[in-house]
CSV table of C-alpha atoms and ligand atoms in Angstrom, one decimal:
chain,number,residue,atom,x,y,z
A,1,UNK,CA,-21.9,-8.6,-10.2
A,2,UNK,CA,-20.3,-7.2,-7.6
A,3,UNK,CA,-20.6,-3.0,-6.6
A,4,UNK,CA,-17.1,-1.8,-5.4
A,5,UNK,CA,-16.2,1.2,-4.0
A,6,UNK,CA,-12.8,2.1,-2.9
A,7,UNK,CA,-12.1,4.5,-0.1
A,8,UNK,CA,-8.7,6.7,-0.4
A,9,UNK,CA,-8.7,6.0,-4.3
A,10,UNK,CA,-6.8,9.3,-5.1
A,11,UNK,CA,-3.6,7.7,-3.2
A,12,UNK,CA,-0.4,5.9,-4.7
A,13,UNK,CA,-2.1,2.5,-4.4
A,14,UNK,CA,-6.2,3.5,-4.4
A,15,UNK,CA,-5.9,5.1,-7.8
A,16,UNK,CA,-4.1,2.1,-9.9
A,17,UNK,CA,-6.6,-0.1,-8.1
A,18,UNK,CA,-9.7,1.8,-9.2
A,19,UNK,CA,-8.2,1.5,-12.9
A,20,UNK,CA,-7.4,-2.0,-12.5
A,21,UNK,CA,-11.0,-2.9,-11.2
A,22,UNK,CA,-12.5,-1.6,-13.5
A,23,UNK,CA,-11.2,-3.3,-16.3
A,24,UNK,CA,-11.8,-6.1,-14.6
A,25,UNK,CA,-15.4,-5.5,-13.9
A,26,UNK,CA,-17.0,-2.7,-15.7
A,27,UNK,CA,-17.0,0.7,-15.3
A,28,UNK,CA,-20.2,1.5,-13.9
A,29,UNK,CA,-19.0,-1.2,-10.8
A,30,UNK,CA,-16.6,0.5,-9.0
A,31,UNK,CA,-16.9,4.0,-7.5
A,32,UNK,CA,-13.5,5.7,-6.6
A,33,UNK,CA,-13.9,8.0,-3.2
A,34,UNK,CA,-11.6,10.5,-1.4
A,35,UNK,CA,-12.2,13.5,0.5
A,36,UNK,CA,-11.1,16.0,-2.3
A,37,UNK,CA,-11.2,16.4,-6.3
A,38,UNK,CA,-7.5,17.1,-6.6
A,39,UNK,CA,-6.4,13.8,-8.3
A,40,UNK,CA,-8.2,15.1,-11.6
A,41,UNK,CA,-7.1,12.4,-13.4
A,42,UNK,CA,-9.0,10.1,-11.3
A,43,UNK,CA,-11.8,12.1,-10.7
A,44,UNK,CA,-12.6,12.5,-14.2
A,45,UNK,CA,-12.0,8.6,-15.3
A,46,UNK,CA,-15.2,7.3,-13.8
A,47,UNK,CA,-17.8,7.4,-11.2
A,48,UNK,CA,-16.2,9.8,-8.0
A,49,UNK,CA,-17.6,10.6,-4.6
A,50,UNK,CA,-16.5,12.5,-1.7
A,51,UNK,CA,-16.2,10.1,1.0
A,52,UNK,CA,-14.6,11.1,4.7
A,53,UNK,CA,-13.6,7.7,6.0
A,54,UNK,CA,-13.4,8.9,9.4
A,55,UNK,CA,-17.6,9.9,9.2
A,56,UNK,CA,-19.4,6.7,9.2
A,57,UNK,CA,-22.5,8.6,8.3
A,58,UNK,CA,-20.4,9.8,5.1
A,59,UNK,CA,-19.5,5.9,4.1
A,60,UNK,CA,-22.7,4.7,5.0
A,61,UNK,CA,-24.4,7.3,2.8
A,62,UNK,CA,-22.6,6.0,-0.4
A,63,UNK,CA,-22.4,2.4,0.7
A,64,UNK,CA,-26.7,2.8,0.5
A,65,UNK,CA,-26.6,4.9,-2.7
A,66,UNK,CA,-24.7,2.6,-4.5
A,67,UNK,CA,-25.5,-0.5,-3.5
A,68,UNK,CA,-22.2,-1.6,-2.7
A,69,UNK,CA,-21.2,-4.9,-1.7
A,70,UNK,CA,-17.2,-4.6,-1.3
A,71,UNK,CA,-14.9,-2.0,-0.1
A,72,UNK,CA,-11.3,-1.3,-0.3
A,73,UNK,CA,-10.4,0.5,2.2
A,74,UNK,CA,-6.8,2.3,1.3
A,75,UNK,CA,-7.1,5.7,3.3
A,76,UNK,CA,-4.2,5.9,5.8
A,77,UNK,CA,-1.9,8.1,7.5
A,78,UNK,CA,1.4,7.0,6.6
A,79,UNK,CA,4.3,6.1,9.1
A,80,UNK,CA,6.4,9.5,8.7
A,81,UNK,CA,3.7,11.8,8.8
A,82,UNK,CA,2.2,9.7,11.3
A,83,UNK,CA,5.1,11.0,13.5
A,84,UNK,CA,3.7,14.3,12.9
A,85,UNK,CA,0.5,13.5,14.3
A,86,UNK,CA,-0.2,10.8,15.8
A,87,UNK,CA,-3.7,11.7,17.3
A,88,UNK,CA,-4.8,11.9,13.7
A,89,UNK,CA,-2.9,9.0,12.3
A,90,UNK,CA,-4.9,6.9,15.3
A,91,UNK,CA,-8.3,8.3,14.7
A,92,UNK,CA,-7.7,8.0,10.8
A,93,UNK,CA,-6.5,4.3,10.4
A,94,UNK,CA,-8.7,3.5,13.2
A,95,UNK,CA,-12.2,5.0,12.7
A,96,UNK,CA,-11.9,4.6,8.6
A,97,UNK,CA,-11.6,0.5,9.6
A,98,UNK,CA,-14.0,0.2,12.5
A,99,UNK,CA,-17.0,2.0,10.0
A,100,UNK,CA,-15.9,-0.5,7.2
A,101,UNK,CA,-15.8,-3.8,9.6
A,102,UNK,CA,-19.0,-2.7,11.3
A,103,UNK,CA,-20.6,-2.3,7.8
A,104,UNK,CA,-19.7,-5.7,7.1
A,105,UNK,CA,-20.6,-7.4,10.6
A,106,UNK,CA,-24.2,-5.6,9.7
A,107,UNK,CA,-24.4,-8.2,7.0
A,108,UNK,CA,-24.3,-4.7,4.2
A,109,UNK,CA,-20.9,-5.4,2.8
A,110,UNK,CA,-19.8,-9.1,2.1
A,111,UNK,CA,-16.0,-8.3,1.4
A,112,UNK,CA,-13.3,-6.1,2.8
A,113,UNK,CA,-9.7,-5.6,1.8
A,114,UNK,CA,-8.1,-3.4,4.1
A,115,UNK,CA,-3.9,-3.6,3.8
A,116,UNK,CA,-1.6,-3.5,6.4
A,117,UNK,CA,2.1,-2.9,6.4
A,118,UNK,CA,5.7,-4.2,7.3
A,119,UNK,CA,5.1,-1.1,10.0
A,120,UNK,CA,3.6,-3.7,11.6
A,121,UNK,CA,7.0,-4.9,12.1
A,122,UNK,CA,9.7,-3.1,15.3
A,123,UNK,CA,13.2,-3.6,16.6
A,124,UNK,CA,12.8,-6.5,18.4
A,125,UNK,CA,11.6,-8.1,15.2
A,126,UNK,CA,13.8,-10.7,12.9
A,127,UNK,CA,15.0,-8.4,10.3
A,128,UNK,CA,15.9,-11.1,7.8
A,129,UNK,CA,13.4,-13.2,6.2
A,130,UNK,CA,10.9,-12.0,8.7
A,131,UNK,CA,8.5,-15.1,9.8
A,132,UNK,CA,4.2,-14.6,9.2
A,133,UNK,CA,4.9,-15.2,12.8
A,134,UNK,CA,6.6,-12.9,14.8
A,135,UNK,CA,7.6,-10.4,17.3
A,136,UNK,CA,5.4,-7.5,16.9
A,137,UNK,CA,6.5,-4.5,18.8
A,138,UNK,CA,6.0,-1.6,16.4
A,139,UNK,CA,7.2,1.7,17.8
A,140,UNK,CA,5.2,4.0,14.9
A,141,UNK,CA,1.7,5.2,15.6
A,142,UNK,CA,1.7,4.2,12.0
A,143,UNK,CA,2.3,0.3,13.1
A,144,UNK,CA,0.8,0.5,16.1
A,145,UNK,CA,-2.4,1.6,14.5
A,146,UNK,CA,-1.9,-1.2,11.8
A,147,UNK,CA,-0.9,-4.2,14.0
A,148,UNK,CA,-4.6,-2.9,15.9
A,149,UNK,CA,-5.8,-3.1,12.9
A,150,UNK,CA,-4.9,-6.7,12.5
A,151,UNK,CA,-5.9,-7.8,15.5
A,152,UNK,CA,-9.7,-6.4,14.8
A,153,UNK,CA,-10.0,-7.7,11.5
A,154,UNK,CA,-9.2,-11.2,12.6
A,155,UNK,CA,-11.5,-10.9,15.6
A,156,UNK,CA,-13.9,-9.5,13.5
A,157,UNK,CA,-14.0,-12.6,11.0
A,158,UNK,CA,-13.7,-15.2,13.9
A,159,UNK,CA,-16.4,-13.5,15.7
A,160,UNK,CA,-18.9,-12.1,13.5
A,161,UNK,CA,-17.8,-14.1,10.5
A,162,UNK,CA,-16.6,-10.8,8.6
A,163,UNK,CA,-15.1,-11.8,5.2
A,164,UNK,CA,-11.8,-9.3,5.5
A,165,UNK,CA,-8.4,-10.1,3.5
A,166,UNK,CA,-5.3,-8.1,4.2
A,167,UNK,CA,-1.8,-7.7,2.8
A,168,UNK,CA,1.2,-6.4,4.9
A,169,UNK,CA,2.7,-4.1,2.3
A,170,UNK,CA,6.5,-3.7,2.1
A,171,UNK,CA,7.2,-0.1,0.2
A,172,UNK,CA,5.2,0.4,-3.1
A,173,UNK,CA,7.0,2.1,-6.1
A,174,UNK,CA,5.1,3.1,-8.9
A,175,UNK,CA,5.1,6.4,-11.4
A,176,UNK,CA,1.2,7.3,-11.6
A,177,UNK,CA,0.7,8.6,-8.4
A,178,UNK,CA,2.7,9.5,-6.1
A,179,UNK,CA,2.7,8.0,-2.8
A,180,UNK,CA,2.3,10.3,0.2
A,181,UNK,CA,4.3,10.5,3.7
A,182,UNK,CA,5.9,7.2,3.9
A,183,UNK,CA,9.6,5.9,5.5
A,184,UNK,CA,9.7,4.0,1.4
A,185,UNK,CA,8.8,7.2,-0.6
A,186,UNK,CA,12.8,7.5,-1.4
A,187,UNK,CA,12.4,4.7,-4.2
A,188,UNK,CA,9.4,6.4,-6.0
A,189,UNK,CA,11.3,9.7,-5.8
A,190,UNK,CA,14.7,8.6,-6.9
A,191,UNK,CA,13.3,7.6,-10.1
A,192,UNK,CA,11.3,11.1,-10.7
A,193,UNK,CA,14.7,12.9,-10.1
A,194,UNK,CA,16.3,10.5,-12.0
A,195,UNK,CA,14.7,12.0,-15.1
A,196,UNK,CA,14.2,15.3,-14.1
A,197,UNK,CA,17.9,15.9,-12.5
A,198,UNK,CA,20.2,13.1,-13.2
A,199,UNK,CA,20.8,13.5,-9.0
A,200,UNK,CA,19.0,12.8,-5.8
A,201,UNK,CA,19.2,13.6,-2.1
A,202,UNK,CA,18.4,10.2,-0.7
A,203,UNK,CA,17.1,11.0,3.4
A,204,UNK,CA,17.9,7.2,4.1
A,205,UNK,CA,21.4,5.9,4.4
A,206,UNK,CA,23.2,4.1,1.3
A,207,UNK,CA,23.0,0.7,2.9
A,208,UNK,CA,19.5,0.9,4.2
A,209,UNK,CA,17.7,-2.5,3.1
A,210,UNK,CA,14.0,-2.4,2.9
A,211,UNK,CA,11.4,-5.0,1.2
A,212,UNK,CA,9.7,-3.1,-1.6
A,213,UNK,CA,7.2,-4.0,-4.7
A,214,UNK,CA,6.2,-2.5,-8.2
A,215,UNK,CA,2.4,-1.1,-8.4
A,216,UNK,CA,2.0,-4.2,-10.6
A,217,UNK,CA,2.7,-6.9,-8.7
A,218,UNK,CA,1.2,-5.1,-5.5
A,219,UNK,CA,-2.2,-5.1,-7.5
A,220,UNK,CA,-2.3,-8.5,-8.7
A,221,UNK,CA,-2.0,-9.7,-5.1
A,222,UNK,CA,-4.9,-7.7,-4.2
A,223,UNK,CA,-6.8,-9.0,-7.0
A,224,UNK,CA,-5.7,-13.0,-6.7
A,225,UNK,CA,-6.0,-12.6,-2.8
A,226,UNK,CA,-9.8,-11.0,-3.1
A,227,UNK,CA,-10.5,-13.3,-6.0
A,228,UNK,CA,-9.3,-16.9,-3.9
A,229,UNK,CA,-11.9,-18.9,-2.1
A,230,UNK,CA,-12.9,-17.7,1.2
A,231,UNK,CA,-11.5,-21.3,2.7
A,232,UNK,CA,-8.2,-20.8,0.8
A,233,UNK,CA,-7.4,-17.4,2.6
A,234,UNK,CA,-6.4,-18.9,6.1
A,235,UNK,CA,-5.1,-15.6,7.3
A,236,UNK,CA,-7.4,-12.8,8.7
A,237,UNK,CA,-5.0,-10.8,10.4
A,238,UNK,CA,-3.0,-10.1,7.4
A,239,UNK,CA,-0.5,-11.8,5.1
A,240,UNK,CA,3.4,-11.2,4.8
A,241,UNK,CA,4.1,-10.4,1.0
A,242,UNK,CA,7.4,-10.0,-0.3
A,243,UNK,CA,8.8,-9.4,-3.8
A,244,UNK,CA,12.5,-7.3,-3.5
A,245,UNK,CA,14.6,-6.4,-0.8
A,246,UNK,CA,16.9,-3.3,-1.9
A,247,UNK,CA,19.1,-0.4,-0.4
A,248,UNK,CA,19.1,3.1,-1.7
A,249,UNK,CA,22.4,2.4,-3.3
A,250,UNK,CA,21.0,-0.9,-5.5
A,251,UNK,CA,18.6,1.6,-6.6
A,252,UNK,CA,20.8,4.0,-7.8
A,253,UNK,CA,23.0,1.5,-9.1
A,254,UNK,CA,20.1,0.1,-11.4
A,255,UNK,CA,19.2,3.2,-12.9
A,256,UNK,CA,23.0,4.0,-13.5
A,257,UNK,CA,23.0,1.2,-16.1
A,258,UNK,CA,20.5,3.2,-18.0
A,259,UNK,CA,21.6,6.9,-17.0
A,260,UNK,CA,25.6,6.6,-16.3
A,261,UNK,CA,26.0,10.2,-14.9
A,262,UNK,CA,23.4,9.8,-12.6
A,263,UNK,CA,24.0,10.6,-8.7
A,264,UNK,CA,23.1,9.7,-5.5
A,265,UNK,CA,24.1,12.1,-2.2
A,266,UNK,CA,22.9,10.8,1.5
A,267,UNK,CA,21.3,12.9,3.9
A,268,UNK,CA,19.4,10.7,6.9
A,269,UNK,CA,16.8,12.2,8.7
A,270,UNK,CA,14.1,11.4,11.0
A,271,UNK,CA,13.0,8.6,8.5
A,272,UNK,CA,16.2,6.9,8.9
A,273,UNK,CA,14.9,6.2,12.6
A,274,UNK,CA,12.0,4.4,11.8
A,275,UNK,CA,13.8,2.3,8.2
A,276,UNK,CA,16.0,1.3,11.1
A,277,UNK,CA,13.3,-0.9,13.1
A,278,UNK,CA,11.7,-2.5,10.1
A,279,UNK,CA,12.3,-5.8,8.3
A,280,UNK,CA,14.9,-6.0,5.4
A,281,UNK,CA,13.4,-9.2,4.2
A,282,UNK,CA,10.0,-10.8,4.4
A,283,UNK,CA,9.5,-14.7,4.6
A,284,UNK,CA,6.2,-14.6,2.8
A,285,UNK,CA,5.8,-18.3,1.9
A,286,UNK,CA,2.2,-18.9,3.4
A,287,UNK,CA,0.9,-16.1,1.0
A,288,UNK,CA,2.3,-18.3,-2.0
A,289,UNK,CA,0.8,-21.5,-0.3
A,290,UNK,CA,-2.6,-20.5,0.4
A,291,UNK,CA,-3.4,-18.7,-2.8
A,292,UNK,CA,-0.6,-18.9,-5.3
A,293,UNK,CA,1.2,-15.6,-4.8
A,294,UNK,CA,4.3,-15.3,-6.9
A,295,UNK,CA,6.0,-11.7,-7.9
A,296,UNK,CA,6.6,-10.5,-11.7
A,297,UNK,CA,9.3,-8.0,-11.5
A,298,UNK,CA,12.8,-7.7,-10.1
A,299,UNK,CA,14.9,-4.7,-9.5
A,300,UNK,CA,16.0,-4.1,-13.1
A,301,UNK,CA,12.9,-5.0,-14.8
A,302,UNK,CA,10.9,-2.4,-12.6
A,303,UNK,CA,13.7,0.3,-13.3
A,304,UNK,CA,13.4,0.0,-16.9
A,305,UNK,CA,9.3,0.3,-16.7
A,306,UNK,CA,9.6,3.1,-14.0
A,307,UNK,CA,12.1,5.2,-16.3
A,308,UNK,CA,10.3,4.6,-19.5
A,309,UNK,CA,7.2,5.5,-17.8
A,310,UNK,CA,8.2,8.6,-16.0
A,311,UNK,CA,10.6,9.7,-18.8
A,312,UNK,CA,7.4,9.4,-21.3
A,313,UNK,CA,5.3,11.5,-18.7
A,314,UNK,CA,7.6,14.0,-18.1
A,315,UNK,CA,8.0,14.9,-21.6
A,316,UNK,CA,4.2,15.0,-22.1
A,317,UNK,CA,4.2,17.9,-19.3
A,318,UNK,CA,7.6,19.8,-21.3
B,1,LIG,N1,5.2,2.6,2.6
B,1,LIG,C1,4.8,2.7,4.0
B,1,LIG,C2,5.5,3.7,4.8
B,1,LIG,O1,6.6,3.9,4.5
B,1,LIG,C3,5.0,1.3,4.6
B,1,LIG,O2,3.8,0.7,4.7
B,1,LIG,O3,4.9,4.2,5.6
């Protein structure tokens, strides 16, 4: 059996993952990390450590107390507040992966999933159906640190043999947790103020076309992608994964057929910038060759989840 520990479990995606795993493989198997106790929900559903993933010492110390075997490594600045500062965003994204690879090149950890991002992704880039292969001219510190990224993990497993799988994530909408300082956080917050306000301020323009994914089919690629033979995953830099490509006014138009007074207002800021440079759609057709990837929900089957979920929640809190 396999020991997992996931680093930046109390995010949007490390927190679903650490409930996912371990239903999969046992509760006493994976230990959730972050560098503070505030996602109490987390914190109290299992086995929690404090973990800096920028202090190698600090990984290192729980990699050896737990015996662990596999990491997730899902601490990251994200791209907006990577504008913010983009010092930190480097060292973060940076350091975080070189302690994880190097753990694994020291023969300590046998398996790494580490995900990247359609940051990865810049202006010069095909926007539609954007190739595995492609112009890659970020101009984030966010995608700049997470085409580096790319670059080291496949050097690291064509070098030093280093078992590492990696998704580039389009935006990620889900109603657990929610996700912190990205250019895609407009189609988890819609939905909240859908429920809470029947309005939202969207800070992206109307016909702003983005790839995005529900938390459950982002999951189950992480899980089939980790779970493949190693000779089946052909890509080590990362793989292009795609499930819906929608604008801010699709969005509002789903959740109108299920809250008819609902409304949308516009309001671009500095976000816009950076939606501008990215891909609207994602040509992810080697990720469903090499190891079966296939999406489960559309627009209006995540909308319903997302409001019956959030609308449940909500009234929990009331
Ligand atoms: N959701 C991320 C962001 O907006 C993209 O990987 O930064």
């Amino acid at each position: 059996m396999s020991k997992i520990l996931i680093i930046g479990a109390a995010g949007q995606i490390g927190s679903e993952l650490t409930y996912k795993l371990r239903e999969l493989h046992g509760d006493d198997n994976v230990i959730a990390s972050d560098i503070t106790y505030e996602n109490t929900a987390l914190v109290n559903s299992g086995i929690f450590e404090i973990v800096d993933a920028q202090d190698q010492a600090s990984v290192r110390i729980c990699v050896d107390k737990h015996k662990i075997d596999t990491i997730y490594l899902m601490a990251a600045m994200l791209s907006a507040t990577g504008e913010k500062y983009p010092m930190k965003a480097w060292d973060l994204n940076m350091n975080s992966l070189f302690h994880v690879l190097n753990l694994a090149k020291e023969g300590i950890i046998k398996k790494v999933f580490w995900p990247s991002s359609i940051a990865v992704f810049g202006p010069t880039t095909p926007k539609v159906d954007t190739p595995q292969h492609s112009i890659m001219e970020p101009s984030t510190v966010y995608g700049i640190t997470k085409q580096a990224g790319e670059r080291w993990c496949d050097y690291y497993h064509k070098n030093y043999g280093v078992d590492v799988r990696s998704l580039r994530f389009p935006g990620i909408i889900s109603w657990k947790t929610m996700p912190g300082g990205g250019t895609t956080d407009y189609a988890v917050e819609i939905y909240h103020q859908a429920i809470l306000d029947k309005s939202y301020e969207c800070f992206l323009k109307e016909d702003t076309e983005l790839p995005m994914m529900f938390m459950d089919d982002a999951i189950n690629a992480m899980v089939e992608l980790m779970d493949a033979a190693s000779e089946t995953v052909k890509i080590r830099s990362s793989y292009n994964l795609a499930a819906i490509s929608i604008t801010p006014k699709e969005v509002s138009e789903a959740i109108k057929k299920h809250i008819p007074d609902f409304r949308i207002s516009y309001s671009p800021d500095f976000r816009q910038k950076i939606a501008d440079t990215w891909p609207k759609s994602i040509d992810d057709s080697e990720a469903r060759t090499d190891w079966g990837w296939n999406q489960k929900f559309d627009l209006d089957k995540m909308t319903e989840e997302m409001l019956k979920n959030l609308s449940e929640k909500y009234a929990k809190v009331k």
